[in-house]
Short mmCIF file of C-alpha atoms in Angstrom, two decimals:
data_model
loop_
_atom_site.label_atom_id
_atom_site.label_comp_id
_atom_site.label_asym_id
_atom_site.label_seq_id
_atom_site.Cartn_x
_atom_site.Cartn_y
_atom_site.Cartn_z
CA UNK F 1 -165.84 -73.79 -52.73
CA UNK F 2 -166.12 -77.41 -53.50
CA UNK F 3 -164.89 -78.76 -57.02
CA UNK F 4 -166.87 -77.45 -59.53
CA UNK F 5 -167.92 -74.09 -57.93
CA UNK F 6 -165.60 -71.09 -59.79
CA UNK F 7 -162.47 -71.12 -57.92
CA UNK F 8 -160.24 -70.98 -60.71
CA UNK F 9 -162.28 -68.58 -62.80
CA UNK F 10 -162.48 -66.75 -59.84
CA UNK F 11 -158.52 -66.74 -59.60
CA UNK F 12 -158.63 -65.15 -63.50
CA UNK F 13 -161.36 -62.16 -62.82
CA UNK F 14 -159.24 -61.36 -60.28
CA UNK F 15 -156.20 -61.40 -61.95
CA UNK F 16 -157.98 -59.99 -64.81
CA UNK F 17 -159.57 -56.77 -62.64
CA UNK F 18 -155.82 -56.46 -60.95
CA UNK F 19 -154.23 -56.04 -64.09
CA UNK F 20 -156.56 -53.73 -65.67
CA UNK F 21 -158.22 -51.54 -62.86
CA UNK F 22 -154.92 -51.20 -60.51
CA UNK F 23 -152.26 -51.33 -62.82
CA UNK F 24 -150.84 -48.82 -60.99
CA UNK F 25 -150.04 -51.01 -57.87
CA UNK F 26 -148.64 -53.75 -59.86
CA UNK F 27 -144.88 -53.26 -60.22
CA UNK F 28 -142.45 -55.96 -62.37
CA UNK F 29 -140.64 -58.56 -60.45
CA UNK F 30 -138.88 -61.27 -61.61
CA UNK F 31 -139.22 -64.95 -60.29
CA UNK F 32 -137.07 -68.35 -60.21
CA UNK F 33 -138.27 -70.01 -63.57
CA UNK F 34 -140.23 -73.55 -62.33
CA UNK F 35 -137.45 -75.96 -63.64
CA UNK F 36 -134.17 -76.84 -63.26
CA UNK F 37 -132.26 -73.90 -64.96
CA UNK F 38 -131.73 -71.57 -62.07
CA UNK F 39 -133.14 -68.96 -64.78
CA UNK F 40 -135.34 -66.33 -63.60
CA UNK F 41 -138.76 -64.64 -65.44
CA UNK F 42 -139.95 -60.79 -65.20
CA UNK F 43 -143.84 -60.97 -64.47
CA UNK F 44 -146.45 -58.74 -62.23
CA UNK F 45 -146.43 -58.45 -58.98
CA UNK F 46 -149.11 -60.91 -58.79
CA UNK F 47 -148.16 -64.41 -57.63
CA UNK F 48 -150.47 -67.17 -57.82
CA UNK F 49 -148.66 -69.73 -55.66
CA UNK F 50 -150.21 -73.52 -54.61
CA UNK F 51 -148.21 -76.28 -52.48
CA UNK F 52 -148.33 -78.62 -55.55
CA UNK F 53 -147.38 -78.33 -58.87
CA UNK F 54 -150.56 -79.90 -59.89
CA UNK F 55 -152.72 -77.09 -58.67
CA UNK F 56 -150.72 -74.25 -60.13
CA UNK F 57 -150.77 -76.43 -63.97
CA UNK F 58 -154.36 -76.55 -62.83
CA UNK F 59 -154.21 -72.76 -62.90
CA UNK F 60 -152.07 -72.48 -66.22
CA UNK F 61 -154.67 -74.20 -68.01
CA UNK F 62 -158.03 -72.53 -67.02
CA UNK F 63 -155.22 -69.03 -67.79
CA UNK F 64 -154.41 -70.72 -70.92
CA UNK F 65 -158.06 -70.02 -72.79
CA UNK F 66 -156.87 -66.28 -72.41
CA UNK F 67 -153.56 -66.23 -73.81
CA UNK F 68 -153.04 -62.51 -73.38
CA UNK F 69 -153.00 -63.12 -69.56
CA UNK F 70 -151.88 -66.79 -69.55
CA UNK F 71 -148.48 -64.56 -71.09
CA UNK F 72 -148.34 -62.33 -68.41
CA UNK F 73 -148.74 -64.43 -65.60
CA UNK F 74 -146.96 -67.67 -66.98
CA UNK F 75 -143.96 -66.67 -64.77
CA UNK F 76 -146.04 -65.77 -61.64
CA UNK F 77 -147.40 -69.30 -61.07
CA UNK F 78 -145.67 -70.76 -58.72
CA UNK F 79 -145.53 -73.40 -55.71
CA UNK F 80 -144.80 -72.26 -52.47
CA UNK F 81 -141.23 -73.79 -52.36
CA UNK F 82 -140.09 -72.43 -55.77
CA UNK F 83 -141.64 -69.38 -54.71
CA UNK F 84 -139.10 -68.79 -51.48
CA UNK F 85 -136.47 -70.55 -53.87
CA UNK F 86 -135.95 -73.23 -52.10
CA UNK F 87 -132.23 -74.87 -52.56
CA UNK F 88 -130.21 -77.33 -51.32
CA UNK F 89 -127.70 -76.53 -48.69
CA UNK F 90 -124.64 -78.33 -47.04
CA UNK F 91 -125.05 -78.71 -42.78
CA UNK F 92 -123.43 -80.31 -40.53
CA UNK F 93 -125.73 -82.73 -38.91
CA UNK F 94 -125.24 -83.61 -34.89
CA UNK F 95 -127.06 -86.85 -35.23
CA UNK F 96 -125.19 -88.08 -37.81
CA UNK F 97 -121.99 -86.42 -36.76
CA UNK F 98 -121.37 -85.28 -40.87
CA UNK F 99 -122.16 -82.90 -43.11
CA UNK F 100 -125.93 -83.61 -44.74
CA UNK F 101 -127.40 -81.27 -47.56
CA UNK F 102 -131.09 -80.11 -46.66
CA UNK F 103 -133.87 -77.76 -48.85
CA UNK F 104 -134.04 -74.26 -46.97
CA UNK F 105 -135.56 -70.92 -48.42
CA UNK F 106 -133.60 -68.42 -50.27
CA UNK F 107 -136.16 -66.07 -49.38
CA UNK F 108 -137.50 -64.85 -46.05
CA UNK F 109 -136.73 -61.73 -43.64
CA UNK F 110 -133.32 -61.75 -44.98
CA UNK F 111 -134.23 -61.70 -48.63
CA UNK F 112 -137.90 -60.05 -49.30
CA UNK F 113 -139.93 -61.29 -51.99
CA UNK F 114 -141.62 -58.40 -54.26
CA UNK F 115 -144.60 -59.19 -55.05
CA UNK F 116 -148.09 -56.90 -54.62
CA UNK F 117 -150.79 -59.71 -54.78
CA UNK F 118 -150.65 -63.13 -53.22
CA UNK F 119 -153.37 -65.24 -54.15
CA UNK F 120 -152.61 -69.14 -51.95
CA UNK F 121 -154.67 -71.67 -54.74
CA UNK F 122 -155.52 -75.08 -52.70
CA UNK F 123 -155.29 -73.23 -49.36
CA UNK F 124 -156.11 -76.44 -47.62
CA UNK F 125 -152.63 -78.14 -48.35
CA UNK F 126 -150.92 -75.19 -47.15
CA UNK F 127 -149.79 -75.93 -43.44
CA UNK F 128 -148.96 -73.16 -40.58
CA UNK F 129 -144.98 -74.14 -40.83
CA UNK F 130 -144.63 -73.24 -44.76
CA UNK F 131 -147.30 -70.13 -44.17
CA UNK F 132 -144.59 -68.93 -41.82
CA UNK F 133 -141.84 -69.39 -44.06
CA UNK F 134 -144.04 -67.30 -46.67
CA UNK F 135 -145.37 -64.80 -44.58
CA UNK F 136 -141.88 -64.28 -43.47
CA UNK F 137 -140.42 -63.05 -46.93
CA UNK F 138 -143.61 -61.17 -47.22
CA UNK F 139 -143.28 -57.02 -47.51
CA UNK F 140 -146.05 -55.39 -45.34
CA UNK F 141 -149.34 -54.82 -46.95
CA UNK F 142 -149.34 -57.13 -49.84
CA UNK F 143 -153.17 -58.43 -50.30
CA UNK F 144 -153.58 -61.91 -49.69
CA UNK F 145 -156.37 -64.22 -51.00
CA UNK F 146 -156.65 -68.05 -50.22
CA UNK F 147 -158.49 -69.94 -52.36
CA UNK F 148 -159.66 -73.46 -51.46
CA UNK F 149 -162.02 -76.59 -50.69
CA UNK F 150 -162.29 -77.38 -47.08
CA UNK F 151 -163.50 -80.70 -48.38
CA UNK F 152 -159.58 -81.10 -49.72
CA UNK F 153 -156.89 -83.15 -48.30
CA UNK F 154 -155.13 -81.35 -45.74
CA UNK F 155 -151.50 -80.18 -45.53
CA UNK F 156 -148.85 -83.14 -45.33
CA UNK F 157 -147.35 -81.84 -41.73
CA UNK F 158 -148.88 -79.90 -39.71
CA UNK F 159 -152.17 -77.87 -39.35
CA UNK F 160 -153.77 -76.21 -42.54
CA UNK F 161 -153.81 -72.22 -42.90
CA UNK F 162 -157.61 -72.61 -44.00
CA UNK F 163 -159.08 -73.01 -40.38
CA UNK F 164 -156.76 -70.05 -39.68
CA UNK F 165 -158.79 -68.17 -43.10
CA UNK F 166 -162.23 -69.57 -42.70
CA UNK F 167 -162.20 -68.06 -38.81
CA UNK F 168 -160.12 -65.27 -39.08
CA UNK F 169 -160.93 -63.51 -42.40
CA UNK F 170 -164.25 -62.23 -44.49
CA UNK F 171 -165.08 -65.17 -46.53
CA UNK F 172 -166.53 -65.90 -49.90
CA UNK F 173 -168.19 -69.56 -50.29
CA UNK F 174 -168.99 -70.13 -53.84
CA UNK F 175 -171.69 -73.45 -53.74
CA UNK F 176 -173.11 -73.64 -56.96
CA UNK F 177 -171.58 -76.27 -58.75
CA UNK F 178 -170.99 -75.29 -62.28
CA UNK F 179 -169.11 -78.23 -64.03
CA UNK F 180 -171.86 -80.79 -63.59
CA UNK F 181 -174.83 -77.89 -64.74
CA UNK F 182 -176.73 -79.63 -67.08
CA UNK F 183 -175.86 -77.41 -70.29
CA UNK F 184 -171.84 -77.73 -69.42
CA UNK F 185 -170.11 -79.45 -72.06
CA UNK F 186 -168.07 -81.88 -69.63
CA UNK F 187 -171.09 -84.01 -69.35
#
């Protein structure tokens, strides 16, 4: 859906119905915290994960009008990269014949993420190298949702995961624009 449409109320019914109608398939994991500390967070199983940082605060605050959820879920908001934990890591680098530090994934086949629930916020951005990377450190059967605007910019390398969605998977397009309706406060 375009800007305007639902997307991110959309994101909160589901997160709402998850938590109260399946309860039962939503386990406790625990997350890198989205700063500096290294610290981690115990949240559902439900990850709500974006390639920018924007997007997921874009998330916290449509969460934030419920705080009961926003409280749950706080830790489970996460971009992509904090997600797999990336950290920086010492190589040794052919071309420039020395040791370089690069950002690889703490997570992946080696190291399996937890979570249930996988709802991709801005699916657009998200390009088919990263969705590896994800998909990788991925348990079988988690239930994946991408939300997005195909009107959004697309990923910065490579080819977005939404063609991949919008051909591949059923598909919801929400195209009433609700932020400009005429009794909406924003106006």
């Amino acid at each position: 859906g375009e800007a305007g449409t639902g997307k991110s109320t959309t994101i909160e019914a589901v997160l709402v119905s998850l938590l109260h109608h399946h309860r039962d398939q939503i386990k406790d994991t625990d997350y890198r915290l989205n700063d500096r500390s290294g610290g981690r967070v115990v949240a559902p199983s439900i990850c709500v994960c974006a390639y920018t940082r924007k997007a997921i605060g874009n998330v916290a605050r449509i969460l934030s009008h419920n705080f009961e959820l926003y409280s749950e879920m706080e830790g489970a908001l996460q971009t992509v990269h904090n997600l797999l934990e990336y950290a920086p890591v010492v190589v040794w680098s052919e071309k420039q014949e020395r040791e370089v530090k690069i950002f690889k994934p703490q997570r992946g086949e080696w190291n399996k993420l937890s979570i249930t629930h996988l709802i991709i916020e801005e699916a657009s951005m998200l390009g088919l190298d990263l969705k590896t990377e994800l998909f990788a450190a991925l348990n079988p059967g988690v239930q994946i949702i991408y939300v997005g605007d195909i009107n959004q910019l697309p990923p910065v390398f490579g080819k977005s995961v939404m063609s991949y969605a919008l051909t591949k998977l059923p598909i919801v397009h929400l195209d009433i624009v609700y932020r400009q309706a005429l009794d909406n406060p924003i106006i």
